[in-house]
XYZ file of C-alpha atoms in Angstrom:
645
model
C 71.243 60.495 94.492
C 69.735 64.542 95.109
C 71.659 67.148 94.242
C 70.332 70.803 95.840
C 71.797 74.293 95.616
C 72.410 76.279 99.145
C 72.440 79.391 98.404
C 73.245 81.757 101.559
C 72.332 85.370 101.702
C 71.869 88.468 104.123
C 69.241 91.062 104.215
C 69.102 94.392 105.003
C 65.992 96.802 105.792
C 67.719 99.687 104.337
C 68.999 99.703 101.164
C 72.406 99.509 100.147
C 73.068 103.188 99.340
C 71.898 103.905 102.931
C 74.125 101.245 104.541
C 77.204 102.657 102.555
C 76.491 106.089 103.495
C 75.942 105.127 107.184
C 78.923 103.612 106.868
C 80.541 106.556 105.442
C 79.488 108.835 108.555
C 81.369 106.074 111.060
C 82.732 103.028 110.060
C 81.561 101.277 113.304
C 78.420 102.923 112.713
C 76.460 98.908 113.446
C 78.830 98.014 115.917
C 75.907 98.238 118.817
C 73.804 96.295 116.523
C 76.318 92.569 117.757
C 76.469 90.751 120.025
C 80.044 90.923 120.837
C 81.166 94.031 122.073
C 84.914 95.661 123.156
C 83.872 96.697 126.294
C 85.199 96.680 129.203
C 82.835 94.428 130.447
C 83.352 91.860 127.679
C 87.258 91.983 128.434
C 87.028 90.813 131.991
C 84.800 88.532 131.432
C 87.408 86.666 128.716
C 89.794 87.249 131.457
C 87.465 85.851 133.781
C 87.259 82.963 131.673
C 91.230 82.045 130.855
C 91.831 78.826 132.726
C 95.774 79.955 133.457
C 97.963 82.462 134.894
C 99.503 82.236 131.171
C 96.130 82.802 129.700
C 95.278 85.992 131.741
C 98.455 87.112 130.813
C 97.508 86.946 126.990
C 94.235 88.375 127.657
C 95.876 91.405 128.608
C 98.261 91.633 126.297
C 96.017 90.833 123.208
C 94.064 93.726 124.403
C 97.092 96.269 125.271
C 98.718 95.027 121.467
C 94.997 96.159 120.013
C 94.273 99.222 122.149
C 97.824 100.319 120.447
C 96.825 99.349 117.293
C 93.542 101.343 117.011
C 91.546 98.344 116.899
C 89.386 96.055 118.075
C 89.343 92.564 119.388
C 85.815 91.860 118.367
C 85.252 93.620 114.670
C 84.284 90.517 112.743
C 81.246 92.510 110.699
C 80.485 96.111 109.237
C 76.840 95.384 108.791
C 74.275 94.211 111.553
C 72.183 92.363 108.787
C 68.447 92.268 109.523
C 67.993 88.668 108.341
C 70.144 85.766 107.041
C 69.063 83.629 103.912
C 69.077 80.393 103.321
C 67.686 79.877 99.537
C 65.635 83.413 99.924
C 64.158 82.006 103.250
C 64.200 83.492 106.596
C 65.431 81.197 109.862
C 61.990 81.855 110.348
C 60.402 80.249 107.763
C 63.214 77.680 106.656
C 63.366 76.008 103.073
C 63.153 72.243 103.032
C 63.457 69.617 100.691
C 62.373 66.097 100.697
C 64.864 63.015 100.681
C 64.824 59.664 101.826
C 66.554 57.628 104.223
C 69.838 55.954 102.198
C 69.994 59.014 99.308
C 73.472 60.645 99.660
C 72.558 63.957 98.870
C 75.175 66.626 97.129
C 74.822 70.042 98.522
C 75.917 72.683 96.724
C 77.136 75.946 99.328
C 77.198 79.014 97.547
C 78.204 81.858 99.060
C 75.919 84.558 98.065
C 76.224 87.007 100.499
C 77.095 91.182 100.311
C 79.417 90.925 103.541
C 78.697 87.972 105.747
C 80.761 84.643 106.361
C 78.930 82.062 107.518
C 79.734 79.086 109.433
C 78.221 75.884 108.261
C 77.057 72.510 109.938
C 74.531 69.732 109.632
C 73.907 68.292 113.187
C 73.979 64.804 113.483
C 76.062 63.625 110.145
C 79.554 64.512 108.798
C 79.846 66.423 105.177
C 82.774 65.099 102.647
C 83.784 68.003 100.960
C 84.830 67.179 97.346
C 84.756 70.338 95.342
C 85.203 73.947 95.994
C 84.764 76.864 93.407
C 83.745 74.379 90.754
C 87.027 71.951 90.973
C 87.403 69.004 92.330
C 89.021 68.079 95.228
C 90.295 65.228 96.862
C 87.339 64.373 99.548
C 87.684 64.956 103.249
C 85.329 64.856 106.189
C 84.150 67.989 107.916
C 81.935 68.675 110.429
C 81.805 72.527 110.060
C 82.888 74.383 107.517
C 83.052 78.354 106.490
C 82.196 80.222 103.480
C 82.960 83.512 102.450
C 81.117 85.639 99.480
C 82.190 84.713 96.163
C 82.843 81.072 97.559
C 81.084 77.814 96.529
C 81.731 74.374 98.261
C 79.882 71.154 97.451
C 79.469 68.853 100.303
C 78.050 65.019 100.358
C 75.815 63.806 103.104
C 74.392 60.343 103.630
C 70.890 60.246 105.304
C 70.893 57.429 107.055
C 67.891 58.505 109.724
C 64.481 58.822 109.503
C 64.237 62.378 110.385
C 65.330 66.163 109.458
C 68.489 67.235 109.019
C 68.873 70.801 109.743
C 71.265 72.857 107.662
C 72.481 75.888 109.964
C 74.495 78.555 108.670
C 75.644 81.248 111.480
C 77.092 84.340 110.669
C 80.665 84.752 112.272
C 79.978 87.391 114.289
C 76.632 85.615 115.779
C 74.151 87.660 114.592
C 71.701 85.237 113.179
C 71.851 82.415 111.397
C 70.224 81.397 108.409
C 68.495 77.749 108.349
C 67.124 75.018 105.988
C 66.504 71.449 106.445
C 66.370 67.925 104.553
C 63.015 66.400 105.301
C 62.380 62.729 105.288
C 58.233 62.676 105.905
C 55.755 65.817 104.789
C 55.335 68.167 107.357
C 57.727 67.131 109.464
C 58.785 69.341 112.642
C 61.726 70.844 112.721
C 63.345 71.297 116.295
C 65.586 74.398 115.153
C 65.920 75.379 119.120
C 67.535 71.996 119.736
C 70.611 73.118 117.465
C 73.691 74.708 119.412
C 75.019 77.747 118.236
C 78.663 78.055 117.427
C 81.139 78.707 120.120
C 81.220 82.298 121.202
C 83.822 84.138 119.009
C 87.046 84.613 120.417
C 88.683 88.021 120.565
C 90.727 88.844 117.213
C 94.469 89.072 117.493
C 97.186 89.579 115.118
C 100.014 87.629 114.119
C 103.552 87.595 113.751
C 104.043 86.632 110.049
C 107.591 86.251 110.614
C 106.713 82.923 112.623
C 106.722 79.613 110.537
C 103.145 77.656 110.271
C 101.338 79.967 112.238
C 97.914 79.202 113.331
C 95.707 81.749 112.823
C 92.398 80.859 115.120
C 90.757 84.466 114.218
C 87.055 84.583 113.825
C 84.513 82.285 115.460
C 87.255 79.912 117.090
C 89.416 77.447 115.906
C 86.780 75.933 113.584
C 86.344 79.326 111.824
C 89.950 78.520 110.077
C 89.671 74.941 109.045
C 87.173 72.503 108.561
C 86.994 69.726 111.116
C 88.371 71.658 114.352
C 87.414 71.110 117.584
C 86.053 74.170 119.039
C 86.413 75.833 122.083
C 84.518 78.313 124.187
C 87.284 79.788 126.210
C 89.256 81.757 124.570
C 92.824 81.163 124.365
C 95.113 83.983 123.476
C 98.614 81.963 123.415
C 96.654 79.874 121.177
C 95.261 82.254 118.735
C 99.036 83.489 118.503
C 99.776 80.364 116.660
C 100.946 77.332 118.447
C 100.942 77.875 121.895
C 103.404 81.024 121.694
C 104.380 83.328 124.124
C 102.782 86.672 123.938
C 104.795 89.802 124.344
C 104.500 92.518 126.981
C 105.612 94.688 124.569
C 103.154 95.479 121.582
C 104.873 95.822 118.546
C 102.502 96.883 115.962
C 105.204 96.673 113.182
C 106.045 93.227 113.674
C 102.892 91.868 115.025
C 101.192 92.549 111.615
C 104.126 90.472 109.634
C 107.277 92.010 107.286
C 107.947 95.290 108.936
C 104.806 96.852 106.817
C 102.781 100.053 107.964
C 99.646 100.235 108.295
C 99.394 102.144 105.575
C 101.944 103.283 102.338
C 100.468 106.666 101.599
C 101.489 106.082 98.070
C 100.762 104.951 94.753
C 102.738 102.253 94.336
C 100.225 99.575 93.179
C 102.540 96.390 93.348
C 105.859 95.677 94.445
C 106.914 93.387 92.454
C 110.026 90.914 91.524
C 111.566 88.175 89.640
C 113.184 85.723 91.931
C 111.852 82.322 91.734
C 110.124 81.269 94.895
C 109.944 77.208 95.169
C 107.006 75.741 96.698
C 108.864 74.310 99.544
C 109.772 77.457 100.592
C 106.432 78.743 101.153
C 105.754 76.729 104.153
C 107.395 80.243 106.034
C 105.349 82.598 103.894
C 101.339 81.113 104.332
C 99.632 80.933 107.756
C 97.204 78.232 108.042
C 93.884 78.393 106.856
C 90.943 76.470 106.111
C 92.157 75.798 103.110
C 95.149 73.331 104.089
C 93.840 70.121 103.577
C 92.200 71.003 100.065
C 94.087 68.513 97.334
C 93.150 68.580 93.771
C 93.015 64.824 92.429
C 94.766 66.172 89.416
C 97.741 67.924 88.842
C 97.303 71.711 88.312
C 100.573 73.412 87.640
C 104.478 72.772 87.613
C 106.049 74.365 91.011
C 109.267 74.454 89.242
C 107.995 77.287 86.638
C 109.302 80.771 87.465
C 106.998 83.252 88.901
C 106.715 87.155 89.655
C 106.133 88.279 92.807
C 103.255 90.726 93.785
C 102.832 91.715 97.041
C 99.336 92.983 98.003
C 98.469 94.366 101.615
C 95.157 94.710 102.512
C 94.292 97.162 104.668
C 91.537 100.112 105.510
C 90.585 103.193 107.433
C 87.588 102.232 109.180
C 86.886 106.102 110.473
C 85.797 107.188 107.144
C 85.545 103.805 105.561
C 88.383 103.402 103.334
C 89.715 100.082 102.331
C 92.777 99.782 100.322
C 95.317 97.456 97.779
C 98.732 98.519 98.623
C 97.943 101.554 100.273
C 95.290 103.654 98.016
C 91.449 102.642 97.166
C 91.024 101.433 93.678
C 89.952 105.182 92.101
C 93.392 106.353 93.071
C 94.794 103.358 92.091
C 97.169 102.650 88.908
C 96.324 99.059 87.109
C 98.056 96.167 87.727
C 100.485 95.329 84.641
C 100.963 91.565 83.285
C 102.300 89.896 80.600
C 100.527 87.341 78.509
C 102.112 83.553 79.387
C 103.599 84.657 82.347
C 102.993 83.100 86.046
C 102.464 85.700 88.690
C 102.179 84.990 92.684
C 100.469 86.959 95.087
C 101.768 87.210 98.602
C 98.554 88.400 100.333
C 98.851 89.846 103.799
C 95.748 91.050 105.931
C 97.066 93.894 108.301
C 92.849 94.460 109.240
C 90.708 92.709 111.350
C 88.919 91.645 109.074
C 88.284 88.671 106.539
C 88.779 89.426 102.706
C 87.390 87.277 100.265
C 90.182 87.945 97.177
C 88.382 87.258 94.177
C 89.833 87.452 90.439
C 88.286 87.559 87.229
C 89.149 85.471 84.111
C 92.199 83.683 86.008
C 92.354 80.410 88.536
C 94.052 81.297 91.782
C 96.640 78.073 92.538
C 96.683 77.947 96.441
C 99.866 77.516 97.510
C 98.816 75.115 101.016
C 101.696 72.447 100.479
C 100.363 70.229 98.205
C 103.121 71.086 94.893
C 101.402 70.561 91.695
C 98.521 68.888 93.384
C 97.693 72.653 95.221
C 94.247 73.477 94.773
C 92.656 75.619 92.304
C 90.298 78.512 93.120
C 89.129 81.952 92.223
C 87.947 83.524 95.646
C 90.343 82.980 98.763
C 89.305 84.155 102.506
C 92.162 85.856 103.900
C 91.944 85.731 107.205
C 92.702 88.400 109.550
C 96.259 89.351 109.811
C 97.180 86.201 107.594
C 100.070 85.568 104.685
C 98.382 83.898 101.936
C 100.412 82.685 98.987
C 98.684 82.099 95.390
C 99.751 81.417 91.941
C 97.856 82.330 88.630
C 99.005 82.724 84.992
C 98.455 85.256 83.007
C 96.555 83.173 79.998
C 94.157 86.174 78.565
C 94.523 89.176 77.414
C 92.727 92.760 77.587
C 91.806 93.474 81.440
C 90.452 92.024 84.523
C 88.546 93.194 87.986
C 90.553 92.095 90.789
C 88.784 92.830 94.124
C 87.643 91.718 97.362
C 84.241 90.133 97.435
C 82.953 91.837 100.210
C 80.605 93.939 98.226
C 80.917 96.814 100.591
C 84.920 96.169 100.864
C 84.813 96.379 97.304
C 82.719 99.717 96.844
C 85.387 101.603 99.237
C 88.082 100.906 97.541
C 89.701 97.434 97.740
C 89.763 96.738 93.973
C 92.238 96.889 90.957
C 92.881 95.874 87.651
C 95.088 93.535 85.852
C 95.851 94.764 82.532
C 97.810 92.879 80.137
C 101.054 95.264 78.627
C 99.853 94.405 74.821
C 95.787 95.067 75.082
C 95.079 97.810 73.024
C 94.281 101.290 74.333
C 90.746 101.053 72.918
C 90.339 97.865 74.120
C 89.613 99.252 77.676
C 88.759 102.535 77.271
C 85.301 103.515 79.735
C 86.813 99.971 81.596
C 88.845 101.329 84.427
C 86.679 99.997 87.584
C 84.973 102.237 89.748
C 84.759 105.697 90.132
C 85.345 107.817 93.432
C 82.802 106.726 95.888
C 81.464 110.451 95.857
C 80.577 112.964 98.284
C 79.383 112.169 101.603
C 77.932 113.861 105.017
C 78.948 112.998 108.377
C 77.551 115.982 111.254
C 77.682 115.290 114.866
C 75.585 117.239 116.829
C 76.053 117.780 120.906
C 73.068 118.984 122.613
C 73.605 119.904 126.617
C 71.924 121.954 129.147
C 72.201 123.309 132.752
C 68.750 123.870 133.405
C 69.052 124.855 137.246
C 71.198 127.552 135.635
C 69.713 128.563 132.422
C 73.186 127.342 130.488
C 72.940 125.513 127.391
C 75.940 124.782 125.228
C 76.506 122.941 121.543
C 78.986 121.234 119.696
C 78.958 120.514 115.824
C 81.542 118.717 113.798
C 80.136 118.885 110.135
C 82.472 116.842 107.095
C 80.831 116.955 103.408
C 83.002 115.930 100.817
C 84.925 112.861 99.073
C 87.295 110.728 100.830
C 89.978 112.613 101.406
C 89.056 116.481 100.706
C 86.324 117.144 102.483
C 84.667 120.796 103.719
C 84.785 120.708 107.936
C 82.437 123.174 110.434
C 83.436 123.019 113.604
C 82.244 124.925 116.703
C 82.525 123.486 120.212
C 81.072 124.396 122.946
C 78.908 127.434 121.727
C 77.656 128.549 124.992
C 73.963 130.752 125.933
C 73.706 131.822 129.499
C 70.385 133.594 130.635
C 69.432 134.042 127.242
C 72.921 135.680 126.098
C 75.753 134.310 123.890
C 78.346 133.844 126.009
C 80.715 131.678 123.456
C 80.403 131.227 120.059
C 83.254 130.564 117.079
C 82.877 128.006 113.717
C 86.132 126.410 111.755
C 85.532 126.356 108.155
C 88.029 124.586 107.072
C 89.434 122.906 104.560
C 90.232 118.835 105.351
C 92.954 116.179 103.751
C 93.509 112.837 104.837
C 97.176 112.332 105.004
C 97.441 108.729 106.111
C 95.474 105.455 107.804
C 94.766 107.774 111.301
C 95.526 111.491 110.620
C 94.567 114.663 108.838
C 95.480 118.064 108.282
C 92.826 121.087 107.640
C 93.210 124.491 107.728
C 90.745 127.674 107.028
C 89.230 130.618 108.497
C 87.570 130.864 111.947
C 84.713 133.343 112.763
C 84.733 134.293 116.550
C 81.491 135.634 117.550
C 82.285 135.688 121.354
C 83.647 135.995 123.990
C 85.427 139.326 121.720
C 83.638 142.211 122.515
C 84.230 142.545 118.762
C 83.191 139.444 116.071
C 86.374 138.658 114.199
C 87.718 136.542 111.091
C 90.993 134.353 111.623
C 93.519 132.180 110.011
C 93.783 128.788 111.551
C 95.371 125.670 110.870
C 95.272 122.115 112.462
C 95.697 117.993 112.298
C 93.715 115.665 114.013
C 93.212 111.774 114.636
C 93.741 109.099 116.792
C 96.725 108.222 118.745
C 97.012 104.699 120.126
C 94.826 103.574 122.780
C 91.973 105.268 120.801
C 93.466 108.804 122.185
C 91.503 111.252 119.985
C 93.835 113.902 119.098
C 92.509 117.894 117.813
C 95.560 120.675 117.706
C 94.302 123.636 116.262
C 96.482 127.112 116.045
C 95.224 130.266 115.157
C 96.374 134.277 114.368
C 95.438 137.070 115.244
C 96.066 141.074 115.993
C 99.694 139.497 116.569
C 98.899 136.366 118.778
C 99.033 132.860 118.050
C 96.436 130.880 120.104
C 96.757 126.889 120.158
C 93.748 124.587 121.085
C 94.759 121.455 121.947
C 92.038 119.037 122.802
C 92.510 114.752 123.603
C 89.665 112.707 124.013
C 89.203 108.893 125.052
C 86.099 107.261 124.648
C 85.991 103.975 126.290
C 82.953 101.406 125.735
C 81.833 100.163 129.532
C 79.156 97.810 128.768
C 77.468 96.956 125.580
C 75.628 100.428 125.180
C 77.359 102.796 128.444
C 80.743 104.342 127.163
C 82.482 106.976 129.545
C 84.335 109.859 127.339
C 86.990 111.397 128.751
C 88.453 114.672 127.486
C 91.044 117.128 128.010
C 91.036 120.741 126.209
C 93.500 123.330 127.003
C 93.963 126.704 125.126
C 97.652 128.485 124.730
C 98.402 131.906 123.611
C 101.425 134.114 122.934
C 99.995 138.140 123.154
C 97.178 139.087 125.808
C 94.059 140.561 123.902
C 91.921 142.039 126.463
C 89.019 142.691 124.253
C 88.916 139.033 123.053
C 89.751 137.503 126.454
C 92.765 136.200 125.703
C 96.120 136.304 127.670
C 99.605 135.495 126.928
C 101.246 131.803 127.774
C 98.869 129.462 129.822
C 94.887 130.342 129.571
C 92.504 127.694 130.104
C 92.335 123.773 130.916
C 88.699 121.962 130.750
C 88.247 118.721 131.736
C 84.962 116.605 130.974
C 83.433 113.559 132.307
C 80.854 112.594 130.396
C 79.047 108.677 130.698
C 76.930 108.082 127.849
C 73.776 105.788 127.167
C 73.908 105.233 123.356
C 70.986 103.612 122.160
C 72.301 103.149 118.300
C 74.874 105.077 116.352
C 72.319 108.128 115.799
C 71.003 108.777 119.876
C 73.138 109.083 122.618
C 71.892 110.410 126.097
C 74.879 111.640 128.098
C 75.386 113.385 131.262
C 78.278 115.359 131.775
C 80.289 116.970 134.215
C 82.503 120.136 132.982
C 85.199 122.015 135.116
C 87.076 124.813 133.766
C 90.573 126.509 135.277
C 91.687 129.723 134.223
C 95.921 130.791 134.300
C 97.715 133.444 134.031
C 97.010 137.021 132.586
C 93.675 136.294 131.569
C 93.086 134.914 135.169
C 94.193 138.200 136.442
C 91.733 139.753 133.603
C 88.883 137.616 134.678
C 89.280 138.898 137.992
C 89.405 142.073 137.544
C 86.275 141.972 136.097
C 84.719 140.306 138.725
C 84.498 136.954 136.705
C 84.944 133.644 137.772
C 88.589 132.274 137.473
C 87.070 128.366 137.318
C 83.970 126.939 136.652
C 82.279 123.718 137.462
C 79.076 122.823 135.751
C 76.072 119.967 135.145
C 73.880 119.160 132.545
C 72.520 116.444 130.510
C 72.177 116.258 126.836
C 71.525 114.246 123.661
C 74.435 113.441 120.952
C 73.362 113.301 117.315
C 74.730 111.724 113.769
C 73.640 112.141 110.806
């Protein structure tokens, strides 16, 4: 009888070139801002909560598979939104509309969000859902539903009581929720504290794609990936494997993220591509389950017996410097997508991130391939989950060219776009058309701050990148140390950075050494850094000069305790091949420094640490330290602030 559009939004107080450049500096750079955390505290509190031996097991293995795989259990969200929207209202101040008691009332979702999924449910009725991206479906009763940006669903609801019915709409990563509510008398209250929250979000783990109908229970527990789950509030990694599957001691990062694929190609190879028919009822082995499997269009919407060419798009990202990627490369670096007019294409999606990915495509219908033949749904945005296989037709019916990209707007903006082009469109047909450009330049400086002030001893640390996504400009000094009012250590990298893959990059330069040479020098240096697994930060630097070749090696682990204490761990150890005397250096073995430093971080841009530093000296310049009567190790103590921006 009422029809009413839900339209479902976030908010931010900064604007959106601030949250992308924020983003740019750290890719976790709102990860405080959730509630669920990786921390240490968080894990043994899931294993706390596993019911089994079996279940403790997988709680240690989901997090020993993740730790290996440089990512996290919990990363459901880039932004912390400041608000959710439901129709331009805040939760607190909801929208309403009035209704009366026997209207069945047609509520149209529309996923309107930049970034955020929501999860959907109207306490104290059931929803048929009977259309989704503007086709019909066959109906089916949900209780819960999600909805992804770039999605619409239309739900019916019979109000059969005389009083409000609360639409709540929770982000997945529990944040907020947006809220409105059905009224059926003016003014009437609105109990919003009476509604339960979704289940706590269970940790994130990856799949096997190699497994037949895998379950894939991912984001805000098993409801998050269908409609009409039960939920649960423990979490349940066998489970979240798919189907009550053994997990492995042994993490396989290769094969836990589905067909043997990197995380990364490193080249430019836009689609792999061939022309084998792939029947329907094969596909079954291909698709993981999703919340799309019992969506049925009442009409027929393709023949599964035409031929199709396959595309297979990975989706996948480099969260340090917030890259995402289509096969490998952002869309700027990215060759277009050819297709032939009349031709059927299908897409074999798989989600090697954390991450959901609302695939959207312009001009074309994606066919759903969820087992239902020529009766599989039809839809132009589909919510990957993470680590999921999903399998979708379309046919190449237009011509000229057409965005392809996910709808995360933020996804989107770093790079996880392309271009179908037709092979006949004419060349001025898309000239000034070929997506976006290079995200630019952007800064990312953190600043250490420490001081010993029993001692007078005050040292600094900057690591400085300015430049596009993978050439950037890097100043680097660590450790510049003033003692009683004297530089006692002082040298800057200025070097020149690439991004060779998903976790590591090479740079090389000149270095300026102020001290400890009794003579300021320029030298030649070279290095790679990243991350190893287990978040093992990784900096090997080697330098010349007057004959010697001096390596710095330094590894660093910083490990989140609770929600805002992490403990950073480091090791630093300097190797040379010629004693300098002048410049304090000495052949083989010099120096190892180890750091313990626990941190306070209040948000990504204030940290208050305190640290504890101890310093061995080896070899000749041990002997050269002592001969000048200078300490041959060093313990010291100091607090201090870290900085980004």
């Amino acid at each position: 009888n009422k029809d009413f559009a839900i339209v479902l939004s976030d908010w931010s107080n900064s604007s959106a070139d601030q949250v992308y450049a924020n983003l740019k500096k750290e890719g976790d750079f709102y990860s405080l801002g959730f509630p669920m955390q990786a921390s240490l505290v968080q894990f043994f509190r899931d294993y706390h909560a596993a019911k089994t031996p079996a279940a403790k097991t997988g709680i240690v293995n989901a997090y020993k598979m993740m730790q290996n795989m440089r990512m996290s259990i919990y990363d459901y969200s880039d932004i912390a939104y400041d608000a959710f929207l439901l129709n331009g209202h805040p939760a607190t101040s909801p929208w309403t509309a009035n209704v009366n008691v026997g209207d069945t009332v047609r509520l149209r979702f529309i996923g309107a969000g930049a970034s955020t999924i929501f999860h959907v449910k109207i306490p104290g009725t059931s929803m048929q859902m009977i259309q989704a991206d503007g086709n019909n479906i066959k109906p089916y009763s949900v209780t819960s539903f999600t909805i992804a940006p770039g999605e619409t669903f239309d739900v019916l609801i019979t109000i059969k009581k005389p009083h409000p019915y609360i639409i709540y709409a929770e982000s997945i990563d529990s944040l907020g929720a947006a809220i409105g509510a059905l009224t059926t008398a003016p003014h009437q209250p609105l109990d919003v504290k009476a509604i339960h929250p979704f289940p706590r979000p269970t940790p994130i783990v990856m799949m096997n794609h190699d497994m037949p109908s895998m379950k894939m229970d991912g984001a805000n527990s098993p409801a998050m990936m269908g409609h009409n789950m039960p939920a649960t509030d423990t979490p349940n990694p066998h489970a979240m494997m798919g189907h009550n599957m053994p997990a492995t001691d042994t993490p396989n990062p290769h094969a836990m993220m589905g067909h043997n694929m990197a995380t990364m190609d490193g080249t430019n190879k836009q689609a792999m591509m061939n022309h084998s028919m792939q029947p329907t009822t094969q596909l079954a082995s291909l698709s993981s389950e999703t919340k799309y499997d019992q969506m049925q269009s009442p009409v027929k919407t393709n023949n599964p017996a035409t031929p199709v060419h396959t595309i297979h798009m990975k989706l996948s990202g480099y969260m340090d410097r917030y890259i995402w990627f289509l096969n490998g490369v952002p869309e700027y670096k990215a060759k277009p997508i050819m297709i032939k007019h009349g031709q059927w294409y299908r897409i074999i999606f798989t989600n090697t991130t954390m991450m959901h990915h609302p695939m959207h495509i312009h001009g074309h219908w994606f066919i759903l391939r969820n087992g239902h033949g020529a009766h599989d749904p039809k839809l132009h945005t589909l919510d990957i989950p993470p680590g999921a296989t999903v399998v979708a037709d379309f046919h190449a019916n237009e011509t000229g060219q057409w965005f392809f990209h996910c709808h995360n707007l933020t996804h989107m903006k770093a790079g996880m776009a392309n271009i179908f082009r037709y092979e006949d469109t004419p060349q001025q047909a898309f000239v000034g058309l070929s997506g976006h450009k290079s995200p630019g330049w952007y800064n990312a400086t953190e600043l250490e701050l420490s001081g010993d002030f029993i001692n007078n001893s005050y040292e600094g640390t900057i690591d400085s990148l300015l430049g596009s996504d993978y050439n950037k400009l890097q100043l680097y000094s660590k450790d510049a140390e003033i003692e009683d009012g004297k530089v006692k250590n002082a040298n800057i990298d200025a070097f020149y950075w690439h991004l060779l893959s998903q976790f590591w990059a090479i740079k090389g330069g000149v270095n300026y050494v102020y001290r400890p040479a009794s003579t300021a020098y320029l030298q030649p240096g070279i290095g790679i850094e990243g991350l190893m697994p287990y978040f093992i930060q990784t900096d090997i630097r080697a330098y010349l000069h007057d004959g010697s070749a001096k390596f710095d090696v330094e590894l660093a682990r910083n490990t989140q305790i609770t929600h805002h204490i992490f403990l950073r761990l480091s090791l630093d150890t300097i190797i040379a091949t010629k004693t300098l005397s002048n410049d304090e250096i000495g052949s083989g073995f010099n120096s190892l420094e180890w750091t313990v430093q626990p941190t306070y971080q209040f948000n990504a841009n204030v940290g208050l640490f305190l640290q504890y530093q101890g310093t061995a000296y080896f070899g000749a310049l041990n002997h050269m330290l002592a001969d000048e009567n200078d300490a041959t190790q060093d313990n010291s103590y100091s607090i201090g602030v870290n900085l980004l921006f």
